[in-house]
PDB file of C-alpha atoms in Angstrom:
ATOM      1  CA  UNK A 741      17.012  -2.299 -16.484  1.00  0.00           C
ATOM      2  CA  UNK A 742      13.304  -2.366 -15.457  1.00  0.00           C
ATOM      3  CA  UNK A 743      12.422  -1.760 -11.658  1.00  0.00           C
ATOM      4  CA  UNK A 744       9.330  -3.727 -12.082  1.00  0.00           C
ATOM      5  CA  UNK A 745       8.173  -7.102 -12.398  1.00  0.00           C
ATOM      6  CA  UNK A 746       5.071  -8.066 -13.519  1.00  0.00           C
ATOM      7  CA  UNK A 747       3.026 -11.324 -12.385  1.00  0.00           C
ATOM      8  CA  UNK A 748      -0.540 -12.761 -14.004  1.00  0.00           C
ATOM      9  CA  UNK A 749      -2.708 -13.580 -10.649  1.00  0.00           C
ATOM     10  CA  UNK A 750      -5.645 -14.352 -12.644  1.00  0.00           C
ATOM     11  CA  UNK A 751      -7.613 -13.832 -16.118  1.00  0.00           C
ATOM     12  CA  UNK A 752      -7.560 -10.040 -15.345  1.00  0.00           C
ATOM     13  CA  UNK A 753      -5.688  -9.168 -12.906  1.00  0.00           C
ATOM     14  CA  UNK A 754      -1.833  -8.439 -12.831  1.00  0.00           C
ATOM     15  CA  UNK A 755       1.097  -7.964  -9.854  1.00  0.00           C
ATOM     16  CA  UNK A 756       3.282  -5.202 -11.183  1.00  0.00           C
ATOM     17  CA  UNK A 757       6.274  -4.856  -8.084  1.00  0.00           C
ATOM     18  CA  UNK A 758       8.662  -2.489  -7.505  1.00  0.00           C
ATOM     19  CA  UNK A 759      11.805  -4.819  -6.874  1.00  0.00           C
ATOM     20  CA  UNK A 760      13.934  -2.839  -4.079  1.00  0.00           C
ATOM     21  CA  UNK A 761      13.971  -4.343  -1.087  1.00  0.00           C
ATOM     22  CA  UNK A 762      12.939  -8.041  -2.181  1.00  0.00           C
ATOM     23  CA  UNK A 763      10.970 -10.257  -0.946  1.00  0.00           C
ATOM     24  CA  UNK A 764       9.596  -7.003   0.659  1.00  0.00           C
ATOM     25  CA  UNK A 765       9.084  -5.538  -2.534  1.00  0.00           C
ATOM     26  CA  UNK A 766       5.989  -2.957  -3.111  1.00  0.00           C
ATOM     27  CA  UNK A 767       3.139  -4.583  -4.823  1.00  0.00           C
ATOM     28  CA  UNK A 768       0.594  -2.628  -7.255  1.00  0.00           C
ATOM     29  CA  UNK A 769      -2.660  -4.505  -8.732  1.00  0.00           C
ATOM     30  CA  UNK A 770      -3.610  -3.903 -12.203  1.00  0.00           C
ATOM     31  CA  UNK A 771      -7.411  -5.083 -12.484  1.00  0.00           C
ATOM     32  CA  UNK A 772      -8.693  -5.210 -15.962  1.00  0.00           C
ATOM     33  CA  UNK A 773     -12.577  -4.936 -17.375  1.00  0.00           C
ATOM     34  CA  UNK A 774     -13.916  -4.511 -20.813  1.00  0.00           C
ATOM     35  CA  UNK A 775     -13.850  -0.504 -20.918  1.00  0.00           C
ATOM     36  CA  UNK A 776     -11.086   0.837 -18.338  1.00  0.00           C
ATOM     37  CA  UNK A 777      -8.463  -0.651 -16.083  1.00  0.00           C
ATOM     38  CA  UNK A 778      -8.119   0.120 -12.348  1.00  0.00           C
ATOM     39  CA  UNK A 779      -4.036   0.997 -10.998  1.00  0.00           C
ATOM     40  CA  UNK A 780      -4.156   0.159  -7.597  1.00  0.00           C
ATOM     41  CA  UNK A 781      -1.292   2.217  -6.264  1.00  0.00           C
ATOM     42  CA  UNK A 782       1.744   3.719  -8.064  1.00  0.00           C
ATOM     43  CA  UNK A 783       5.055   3.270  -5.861  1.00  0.00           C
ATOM     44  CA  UNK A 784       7.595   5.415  -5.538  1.00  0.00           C
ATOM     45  CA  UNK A 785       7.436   6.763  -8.770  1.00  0.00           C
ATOM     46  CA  UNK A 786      10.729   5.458 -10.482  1.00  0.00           C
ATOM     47  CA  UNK A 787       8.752   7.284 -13.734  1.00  0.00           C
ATOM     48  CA  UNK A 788       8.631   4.138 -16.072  1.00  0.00           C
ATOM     49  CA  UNK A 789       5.050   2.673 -14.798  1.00  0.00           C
ATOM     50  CA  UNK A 790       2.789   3.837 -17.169  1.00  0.00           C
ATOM     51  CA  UNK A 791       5.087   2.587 -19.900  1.00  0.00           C
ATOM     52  CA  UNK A 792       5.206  -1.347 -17.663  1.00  0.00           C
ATOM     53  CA  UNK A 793       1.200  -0.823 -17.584  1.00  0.00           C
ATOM     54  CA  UNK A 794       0.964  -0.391 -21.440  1.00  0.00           C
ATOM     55  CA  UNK A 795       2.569  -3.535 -22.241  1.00  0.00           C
ATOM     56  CA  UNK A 796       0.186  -5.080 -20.611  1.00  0.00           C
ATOM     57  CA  UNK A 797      -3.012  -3.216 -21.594  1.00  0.00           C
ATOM     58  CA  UNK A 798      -4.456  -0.287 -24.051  1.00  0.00           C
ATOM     59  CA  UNK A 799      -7.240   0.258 -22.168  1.00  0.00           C
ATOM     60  CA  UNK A 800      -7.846   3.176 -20.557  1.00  0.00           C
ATOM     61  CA  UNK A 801      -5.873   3.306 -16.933  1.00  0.00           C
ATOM     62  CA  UNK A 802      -7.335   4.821 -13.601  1.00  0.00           C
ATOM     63  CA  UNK A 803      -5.694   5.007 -10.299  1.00  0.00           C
ATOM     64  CA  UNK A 804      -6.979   4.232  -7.252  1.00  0.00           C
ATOM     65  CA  UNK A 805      -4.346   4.725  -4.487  1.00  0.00           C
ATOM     66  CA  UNK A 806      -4.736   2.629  -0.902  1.00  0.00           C
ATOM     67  CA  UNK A 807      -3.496   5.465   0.658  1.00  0.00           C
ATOM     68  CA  UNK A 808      -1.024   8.535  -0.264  1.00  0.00           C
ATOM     69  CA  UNK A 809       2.172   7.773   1.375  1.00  0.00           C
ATOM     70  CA  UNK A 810       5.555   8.535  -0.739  1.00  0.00           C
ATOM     71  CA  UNK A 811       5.983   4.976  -1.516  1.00  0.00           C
ATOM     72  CA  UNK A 812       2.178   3.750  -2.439  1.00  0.00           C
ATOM     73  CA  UNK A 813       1.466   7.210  -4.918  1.00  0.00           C
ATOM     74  CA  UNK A 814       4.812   8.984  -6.041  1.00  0.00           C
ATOM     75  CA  UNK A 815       4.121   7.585  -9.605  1.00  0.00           C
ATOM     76  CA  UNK A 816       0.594   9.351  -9.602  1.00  0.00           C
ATOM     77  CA  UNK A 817       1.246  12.302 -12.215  1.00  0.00           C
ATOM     78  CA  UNK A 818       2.184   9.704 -14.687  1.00  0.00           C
ATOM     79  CA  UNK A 819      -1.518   9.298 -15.115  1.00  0.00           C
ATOM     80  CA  UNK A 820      -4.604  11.245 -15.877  1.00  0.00           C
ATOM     81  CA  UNK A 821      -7.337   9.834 -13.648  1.00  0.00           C
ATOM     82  CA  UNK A 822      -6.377   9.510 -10.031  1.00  0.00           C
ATOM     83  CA  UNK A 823      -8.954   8.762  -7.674  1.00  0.00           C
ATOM     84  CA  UNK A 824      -8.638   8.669  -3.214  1.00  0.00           C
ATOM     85  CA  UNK A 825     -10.353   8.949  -0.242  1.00  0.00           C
ATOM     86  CA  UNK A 826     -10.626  12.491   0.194  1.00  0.00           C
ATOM     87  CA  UNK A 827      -8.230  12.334   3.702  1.00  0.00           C
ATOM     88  CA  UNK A 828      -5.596  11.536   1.576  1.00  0.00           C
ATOM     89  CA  UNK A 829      -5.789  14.612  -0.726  1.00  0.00           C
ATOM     90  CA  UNK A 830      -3.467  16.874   1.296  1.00  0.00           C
ATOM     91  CA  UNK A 831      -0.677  13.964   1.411  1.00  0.00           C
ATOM     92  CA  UNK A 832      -0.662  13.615  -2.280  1.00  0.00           C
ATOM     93  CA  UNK A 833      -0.938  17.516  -2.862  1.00  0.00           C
ATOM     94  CA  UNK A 834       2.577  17.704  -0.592  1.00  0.00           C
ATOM     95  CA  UNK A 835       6.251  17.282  -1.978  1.00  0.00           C
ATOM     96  CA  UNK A 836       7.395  13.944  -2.303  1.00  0.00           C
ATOM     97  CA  UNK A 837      11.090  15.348  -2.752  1.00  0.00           C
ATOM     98  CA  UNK A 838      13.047  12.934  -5.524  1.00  0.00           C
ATOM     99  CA  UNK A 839      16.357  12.616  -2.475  1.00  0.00           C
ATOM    100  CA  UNK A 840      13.741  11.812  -0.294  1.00  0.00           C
ATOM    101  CA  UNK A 841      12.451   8.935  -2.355  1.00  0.00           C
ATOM    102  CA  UNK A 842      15.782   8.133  -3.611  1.00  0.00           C
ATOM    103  CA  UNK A 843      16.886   7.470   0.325  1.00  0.00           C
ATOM    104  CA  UNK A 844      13.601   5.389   0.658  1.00  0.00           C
ATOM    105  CA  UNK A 845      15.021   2.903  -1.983  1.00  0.00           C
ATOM    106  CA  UNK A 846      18.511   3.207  -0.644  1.00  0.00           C
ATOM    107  CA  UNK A 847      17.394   2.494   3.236  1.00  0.00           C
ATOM    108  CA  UNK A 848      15.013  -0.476   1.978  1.00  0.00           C
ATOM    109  CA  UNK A 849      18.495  -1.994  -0.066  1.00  0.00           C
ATOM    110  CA  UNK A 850      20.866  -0.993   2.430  1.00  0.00           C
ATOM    111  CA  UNK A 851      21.000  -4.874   3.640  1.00  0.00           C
ATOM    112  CA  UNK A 852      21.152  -6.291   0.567  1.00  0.00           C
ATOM    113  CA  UNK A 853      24.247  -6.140  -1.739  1.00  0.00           C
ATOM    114  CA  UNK A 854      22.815  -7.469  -4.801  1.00  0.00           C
ATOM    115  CA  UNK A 855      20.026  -4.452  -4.670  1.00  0.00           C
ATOM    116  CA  UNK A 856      22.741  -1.968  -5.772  1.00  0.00           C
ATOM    117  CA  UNK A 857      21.788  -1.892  -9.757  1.00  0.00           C
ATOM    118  CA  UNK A 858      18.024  -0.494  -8.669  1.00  0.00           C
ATOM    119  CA  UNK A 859      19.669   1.861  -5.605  1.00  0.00           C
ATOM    120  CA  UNK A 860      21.503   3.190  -8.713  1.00  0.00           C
ATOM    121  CA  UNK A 861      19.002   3.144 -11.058  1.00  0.00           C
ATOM    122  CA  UNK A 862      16.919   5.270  -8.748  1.00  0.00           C
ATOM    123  CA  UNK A 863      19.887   7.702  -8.657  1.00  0.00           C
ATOM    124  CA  UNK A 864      19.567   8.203 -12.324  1.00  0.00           C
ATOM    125  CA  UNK A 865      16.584   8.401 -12.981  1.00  0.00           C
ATOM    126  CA  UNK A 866      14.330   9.151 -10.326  1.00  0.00           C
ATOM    127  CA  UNK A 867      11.952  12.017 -11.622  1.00  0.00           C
ATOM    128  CA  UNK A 868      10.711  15.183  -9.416  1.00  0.00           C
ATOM    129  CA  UNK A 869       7.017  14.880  -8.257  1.00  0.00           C
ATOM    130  CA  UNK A 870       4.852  16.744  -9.738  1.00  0.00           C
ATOM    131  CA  UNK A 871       1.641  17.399  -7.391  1.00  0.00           C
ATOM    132  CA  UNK A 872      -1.026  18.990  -9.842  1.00  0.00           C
ATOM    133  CA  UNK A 873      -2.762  16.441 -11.392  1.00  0.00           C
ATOM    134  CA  UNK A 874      -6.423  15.730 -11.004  1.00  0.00           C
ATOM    135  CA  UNK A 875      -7.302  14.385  -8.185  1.00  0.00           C
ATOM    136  CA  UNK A 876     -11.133  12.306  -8.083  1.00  0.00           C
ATOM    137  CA  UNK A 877     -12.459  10.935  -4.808  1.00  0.00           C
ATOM    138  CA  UNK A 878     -13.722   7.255  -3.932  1.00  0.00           C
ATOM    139  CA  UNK A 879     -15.177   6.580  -0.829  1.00  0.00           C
ATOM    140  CA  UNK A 880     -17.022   3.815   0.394  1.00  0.00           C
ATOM    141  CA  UNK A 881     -20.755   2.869  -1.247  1.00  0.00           C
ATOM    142  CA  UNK A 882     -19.112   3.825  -4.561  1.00  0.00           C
ATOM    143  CA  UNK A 883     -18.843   0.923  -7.283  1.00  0.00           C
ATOM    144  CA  UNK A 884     -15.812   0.356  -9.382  1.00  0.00           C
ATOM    145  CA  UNK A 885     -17.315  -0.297 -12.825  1.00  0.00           C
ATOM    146  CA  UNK A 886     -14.266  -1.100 -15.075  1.00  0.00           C
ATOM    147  CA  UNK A 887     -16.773  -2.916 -17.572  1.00  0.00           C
ATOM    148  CA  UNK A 888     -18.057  -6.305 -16.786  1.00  0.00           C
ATOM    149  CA  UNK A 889     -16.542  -6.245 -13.802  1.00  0.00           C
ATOM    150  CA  UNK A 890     -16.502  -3.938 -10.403  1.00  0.00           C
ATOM    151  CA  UNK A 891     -14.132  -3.359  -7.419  1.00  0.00           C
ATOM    152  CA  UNK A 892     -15.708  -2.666  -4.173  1.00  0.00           C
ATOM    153  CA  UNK A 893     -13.386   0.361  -2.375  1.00  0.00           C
ATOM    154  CA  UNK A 894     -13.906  -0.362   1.717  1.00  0.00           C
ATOM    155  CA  UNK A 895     -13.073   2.496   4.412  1.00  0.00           C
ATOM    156  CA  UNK A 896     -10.131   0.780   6.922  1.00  0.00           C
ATOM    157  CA  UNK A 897      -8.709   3.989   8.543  1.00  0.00           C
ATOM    158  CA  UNK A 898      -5.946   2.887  10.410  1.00  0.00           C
ATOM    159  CA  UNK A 899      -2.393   3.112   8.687  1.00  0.00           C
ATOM    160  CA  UNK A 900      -3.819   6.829   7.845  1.00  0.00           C
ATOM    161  CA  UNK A 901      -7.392   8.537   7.983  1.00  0.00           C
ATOM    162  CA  UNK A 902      -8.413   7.630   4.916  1.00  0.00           C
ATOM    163  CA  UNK A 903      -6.745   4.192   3.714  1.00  0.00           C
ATOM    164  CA  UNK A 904      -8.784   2.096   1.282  1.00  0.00           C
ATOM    165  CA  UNK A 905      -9.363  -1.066   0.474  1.00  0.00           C
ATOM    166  CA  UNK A 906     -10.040  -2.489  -2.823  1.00  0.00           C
ATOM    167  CA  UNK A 907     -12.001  -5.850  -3.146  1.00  0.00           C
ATOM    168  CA  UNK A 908     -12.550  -8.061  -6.143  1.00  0.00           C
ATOM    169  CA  UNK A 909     -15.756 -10.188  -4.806  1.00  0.00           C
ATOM    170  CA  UNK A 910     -15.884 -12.617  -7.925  1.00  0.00           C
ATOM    171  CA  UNK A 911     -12.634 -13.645  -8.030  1.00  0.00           C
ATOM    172  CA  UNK A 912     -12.216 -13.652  -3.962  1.00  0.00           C
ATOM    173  CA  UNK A 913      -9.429 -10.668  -3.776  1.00  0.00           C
ATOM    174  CA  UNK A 914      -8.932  -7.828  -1.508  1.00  0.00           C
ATOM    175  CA  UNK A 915      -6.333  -5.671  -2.275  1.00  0.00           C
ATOM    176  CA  UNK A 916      -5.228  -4.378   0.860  1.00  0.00           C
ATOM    177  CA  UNK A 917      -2.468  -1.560   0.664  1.00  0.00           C
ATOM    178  CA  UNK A 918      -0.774  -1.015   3.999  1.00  0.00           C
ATOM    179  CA  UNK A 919      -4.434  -1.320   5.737  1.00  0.00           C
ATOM    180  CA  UNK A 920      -3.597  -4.844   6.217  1.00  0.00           C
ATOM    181  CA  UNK A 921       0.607  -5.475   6.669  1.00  0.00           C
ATOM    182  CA  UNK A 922       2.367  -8.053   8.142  1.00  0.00           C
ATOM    183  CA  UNK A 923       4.817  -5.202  10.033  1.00  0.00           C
ATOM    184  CA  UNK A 924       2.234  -2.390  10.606  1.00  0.00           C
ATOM    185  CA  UNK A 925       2.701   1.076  11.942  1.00  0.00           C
ATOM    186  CA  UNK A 926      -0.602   1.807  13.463  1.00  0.00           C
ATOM    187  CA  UNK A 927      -0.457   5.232  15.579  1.00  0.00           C
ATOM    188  CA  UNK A 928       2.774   6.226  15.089  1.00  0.00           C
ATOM    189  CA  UNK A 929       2.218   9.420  13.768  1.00  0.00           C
ATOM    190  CA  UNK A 930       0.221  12.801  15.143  1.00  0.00           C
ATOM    191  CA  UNK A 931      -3.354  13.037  13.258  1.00  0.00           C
ATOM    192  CA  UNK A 932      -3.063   9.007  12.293  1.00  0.00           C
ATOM    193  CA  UNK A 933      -6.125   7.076  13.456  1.00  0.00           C
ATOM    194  CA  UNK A 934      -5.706   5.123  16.787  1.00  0.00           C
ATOM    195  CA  UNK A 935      -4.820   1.393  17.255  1.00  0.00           C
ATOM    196  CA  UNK A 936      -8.238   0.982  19.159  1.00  0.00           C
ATOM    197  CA  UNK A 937      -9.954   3.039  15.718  1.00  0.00           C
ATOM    198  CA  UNK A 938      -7.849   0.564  13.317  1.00  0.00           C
ATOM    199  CA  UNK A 939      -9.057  -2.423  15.890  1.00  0.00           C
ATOM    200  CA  UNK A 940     -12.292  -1.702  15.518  1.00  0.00           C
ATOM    201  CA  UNK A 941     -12.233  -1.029  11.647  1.00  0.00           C
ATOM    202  CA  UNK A 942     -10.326  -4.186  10.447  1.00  0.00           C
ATOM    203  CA  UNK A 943     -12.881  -6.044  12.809  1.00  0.00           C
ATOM    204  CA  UNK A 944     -15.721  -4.496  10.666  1.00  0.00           C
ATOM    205  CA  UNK A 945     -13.540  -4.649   7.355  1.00  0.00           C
ATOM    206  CA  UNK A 946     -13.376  -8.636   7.762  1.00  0.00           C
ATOM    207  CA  UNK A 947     -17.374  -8.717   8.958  1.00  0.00           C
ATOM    208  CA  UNK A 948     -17.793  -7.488   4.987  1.00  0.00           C
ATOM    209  CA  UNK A 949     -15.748  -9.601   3.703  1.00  0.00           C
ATOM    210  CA  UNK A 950     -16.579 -12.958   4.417  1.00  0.00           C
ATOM    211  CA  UNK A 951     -16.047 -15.172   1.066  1.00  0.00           C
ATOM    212  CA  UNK A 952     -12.618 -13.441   0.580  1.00  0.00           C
ATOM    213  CA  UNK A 953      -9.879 -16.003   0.547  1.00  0.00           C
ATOM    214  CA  UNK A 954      -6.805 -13.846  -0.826  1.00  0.00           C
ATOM    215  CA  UNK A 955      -6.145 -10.541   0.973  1.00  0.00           C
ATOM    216  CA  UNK A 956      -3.326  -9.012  -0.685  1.00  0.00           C
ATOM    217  CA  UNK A 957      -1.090  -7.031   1.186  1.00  0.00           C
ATOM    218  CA  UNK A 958       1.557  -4.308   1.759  1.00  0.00           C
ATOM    219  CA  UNK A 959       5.187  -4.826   0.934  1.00  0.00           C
ATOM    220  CA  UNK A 960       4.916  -8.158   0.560  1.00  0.00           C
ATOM    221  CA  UNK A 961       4.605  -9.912  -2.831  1.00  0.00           C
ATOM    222  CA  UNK A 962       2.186 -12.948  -1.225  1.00  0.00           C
ATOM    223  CA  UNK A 963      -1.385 -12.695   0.079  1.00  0.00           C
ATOM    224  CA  UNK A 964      -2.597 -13.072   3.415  1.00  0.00           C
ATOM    225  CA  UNK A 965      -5.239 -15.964   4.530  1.00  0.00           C
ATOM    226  CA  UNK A 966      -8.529 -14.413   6.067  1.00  0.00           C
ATOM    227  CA  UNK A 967      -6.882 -16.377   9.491  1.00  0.00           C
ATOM    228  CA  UNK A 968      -3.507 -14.230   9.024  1.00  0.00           C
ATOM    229  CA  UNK A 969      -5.925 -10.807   8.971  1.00  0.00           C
ATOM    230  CA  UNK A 970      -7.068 -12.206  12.374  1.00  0.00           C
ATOM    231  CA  UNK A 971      -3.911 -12.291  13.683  1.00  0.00           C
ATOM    232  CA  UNK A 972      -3.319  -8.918  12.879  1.00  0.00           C
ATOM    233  CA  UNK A 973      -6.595  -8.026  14.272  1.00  0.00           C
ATOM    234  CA  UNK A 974      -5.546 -10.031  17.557  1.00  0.00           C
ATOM    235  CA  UNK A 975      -2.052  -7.989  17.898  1.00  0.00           C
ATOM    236  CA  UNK A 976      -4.252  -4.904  17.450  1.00  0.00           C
ATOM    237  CA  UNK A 977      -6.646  -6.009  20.308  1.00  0.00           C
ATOM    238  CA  UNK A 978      -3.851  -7.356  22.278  1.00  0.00           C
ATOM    239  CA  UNK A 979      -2.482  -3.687  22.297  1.00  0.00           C
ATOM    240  CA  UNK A 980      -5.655  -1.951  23.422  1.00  0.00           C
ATOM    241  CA  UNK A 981      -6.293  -3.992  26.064  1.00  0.00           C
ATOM    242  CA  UNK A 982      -2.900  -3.010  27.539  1.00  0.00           C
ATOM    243  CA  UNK A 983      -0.375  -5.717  26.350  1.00  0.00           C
ATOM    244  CA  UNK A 984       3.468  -3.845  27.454  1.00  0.00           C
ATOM    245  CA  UNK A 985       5.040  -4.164  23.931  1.00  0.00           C
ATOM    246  CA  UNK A 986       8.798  -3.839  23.127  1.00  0.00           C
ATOM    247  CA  UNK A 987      10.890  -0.557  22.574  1.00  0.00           C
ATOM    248  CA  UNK A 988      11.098  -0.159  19.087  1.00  0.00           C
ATOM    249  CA  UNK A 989      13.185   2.378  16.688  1.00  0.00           C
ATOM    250  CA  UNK A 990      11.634   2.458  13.207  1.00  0.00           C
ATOM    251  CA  UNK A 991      14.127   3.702  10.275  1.00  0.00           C
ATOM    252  CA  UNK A 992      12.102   6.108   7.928  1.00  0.00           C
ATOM    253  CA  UNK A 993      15.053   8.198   6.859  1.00  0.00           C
ATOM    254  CA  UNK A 994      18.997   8.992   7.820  1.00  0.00           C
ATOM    255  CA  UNK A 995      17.788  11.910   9.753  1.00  0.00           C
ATOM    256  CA  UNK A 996      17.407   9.062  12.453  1.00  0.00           C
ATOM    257  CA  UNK A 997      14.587   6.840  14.198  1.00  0.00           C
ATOM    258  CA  UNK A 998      10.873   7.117  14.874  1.00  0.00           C
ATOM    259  CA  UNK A 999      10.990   5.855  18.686  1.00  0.00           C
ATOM    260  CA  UNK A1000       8.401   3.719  19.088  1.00  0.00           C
ATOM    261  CA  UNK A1001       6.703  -0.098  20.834  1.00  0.00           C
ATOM    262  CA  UNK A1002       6.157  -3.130  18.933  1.00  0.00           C
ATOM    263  CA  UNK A1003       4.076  -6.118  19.893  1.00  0.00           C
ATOM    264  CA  UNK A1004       4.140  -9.217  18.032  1.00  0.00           C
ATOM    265  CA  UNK A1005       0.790 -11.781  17.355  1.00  0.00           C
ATOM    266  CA  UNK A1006       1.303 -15.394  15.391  1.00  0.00           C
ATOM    267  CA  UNK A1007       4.522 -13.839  12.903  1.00  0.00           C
ATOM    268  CA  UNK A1008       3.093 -10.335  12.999  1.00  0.00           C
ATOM    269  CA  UNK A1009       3.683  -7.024  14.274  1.00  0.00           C
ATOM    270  CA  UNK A1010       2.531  -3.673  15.022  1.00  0.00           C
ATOM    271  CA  UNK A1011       4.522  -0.602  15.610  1.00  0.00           C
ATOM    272  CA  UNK A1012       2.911   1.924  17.793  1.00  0.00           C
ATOM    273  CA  UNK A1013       2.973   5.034  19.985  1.00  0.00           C
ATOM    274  CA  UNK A1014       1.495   4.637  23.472  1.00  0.00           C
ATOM    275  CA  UNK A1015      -0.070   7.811  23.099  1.00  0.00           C
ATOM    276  CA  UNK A1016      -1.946   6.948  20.258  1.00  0.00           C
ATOM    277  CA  UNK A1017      -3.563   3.434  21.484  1.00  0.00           C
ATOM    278  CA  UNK A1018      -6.870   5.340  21.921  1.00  0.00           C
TER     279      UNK A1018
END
């Protein structure tokens, strides 16, 4: 079996998924110009993108990674031109142990009976991590030139310090990462920006963005409305200004919960630690 599919958005622009977990797969974006192609994130790392990504194109493939979680750049060393905000560095230089991505897959299926061919999948074939590649940075200012065409990369610290966004102005995209989620965890780790930091940079993230109509986001295979962004921006407010939230226990491994508060806006959610509203 393949653990991806693989979607045509547009002209130049492809939805490969890693299929665990569906409807709450994890999207990546491949972006094609003339020259070079732009991979925006690599997943877990089940160790068969690169192969998915040459079906679809020979150009030349770079990464650009939203952020360096375990689930958005474990497939990173399949490639040879990485590039991240440079907060992210020390994440991706870290282990990404294969059990513990193997878990991630199983906890995401655990629900869902008819996931079981890609839990086992994963249990065959999930490769080790290997940390050394080349790592290049993109920050904000910097333009995307893949060849008649550019990305714009956008600072939205929040999920983590240095989370990016990606945005295709011509044909109205913004690829989004978990900087914008329907079921975000803003603050719920020590060093992670603050739900009042995230508050204020989604506010300024949507100020640049205003002829975007398709924000595309994290673990979810649809995009959100710029309306559905200002909801999320609304739940974040709603939580600085002192809203009580709801005890919440997030599942990130067997080893047990994250304890937690969640507070809901319009359909979405962010998890949070008091301590970290800022």
């Amino acid at each position: 079996m393949k653990p991806y599919t693989v979607t045509q958005i547009n002209q130049n622009t492809y939805q490969i998924a890693e299929i665990y977990h569906h409807p709450a797969a994890l999207p990546m974006y491949l972006i094609l110009g003339e020259n070079r192609a732009a991979l925006i994130d690599t997943g877990v790392g089940m160790g068969t993108l690169r192969s998915t990504v040459e079906e679809i194109t020979s150009l030349p493939v770079c990464v650009y990674n939203t952020h360096a979680h375990l689930d958005h750049a474990a497939g990173n060393s399949e490639f040879n031109w990485v590039y991240m905000h440079p907060d992210e560095e020390e994440r991706a230089r870290g282990d990404f142990p294969r059990e513990d991505r193997i878990e991630f897959v199983e906890l995401k299926c655990m629900s869902d009976p008819d996931r079981e061919e890609i839990v086992r999948y994963a249990r065959e074939n999930m490769p080790p991590y290997e940390s050394e590649y080349d790592i290049f940075y993109v920050e904000e200012g910097d333009v995307i030139d893949l060849g008649g065409h550019t990305l714009e990369p956008i600072h939205v610290p929040g999920h983590t310090s240095g989370s990016m966004v990606y945005v295709d102005r011509e044909h109205r995209n913004a690829f989004c990462g978990d900087a914008v989620n329907p079921r975000s965890s803003i603050g719920m780790f020590p060093g992670a920006p603050t739900v009042r930091c995230y508050a204020e940079s989604l506010e300024r993230f949507l100020s640049m963005t205003p002829e975007i109509e398709r924000y595309y986001v994290g673990h979810r295979l649809y995009y959100f409305t710029r309306e559905d962004v200002e909801d999320v921006l609304t739940c974040a407010k709603e939580i600085v200004a002192g809203v009580a939230g709801e005890p919440y226990d997030m599942i990130v491994s067997r080893k047990g919960p994250i304890r937690g508060w969640i507070h809901w806006y319009n359909g979405k959610r962010i998890t949070f630690q008091k301590e970290y509203i800022g």
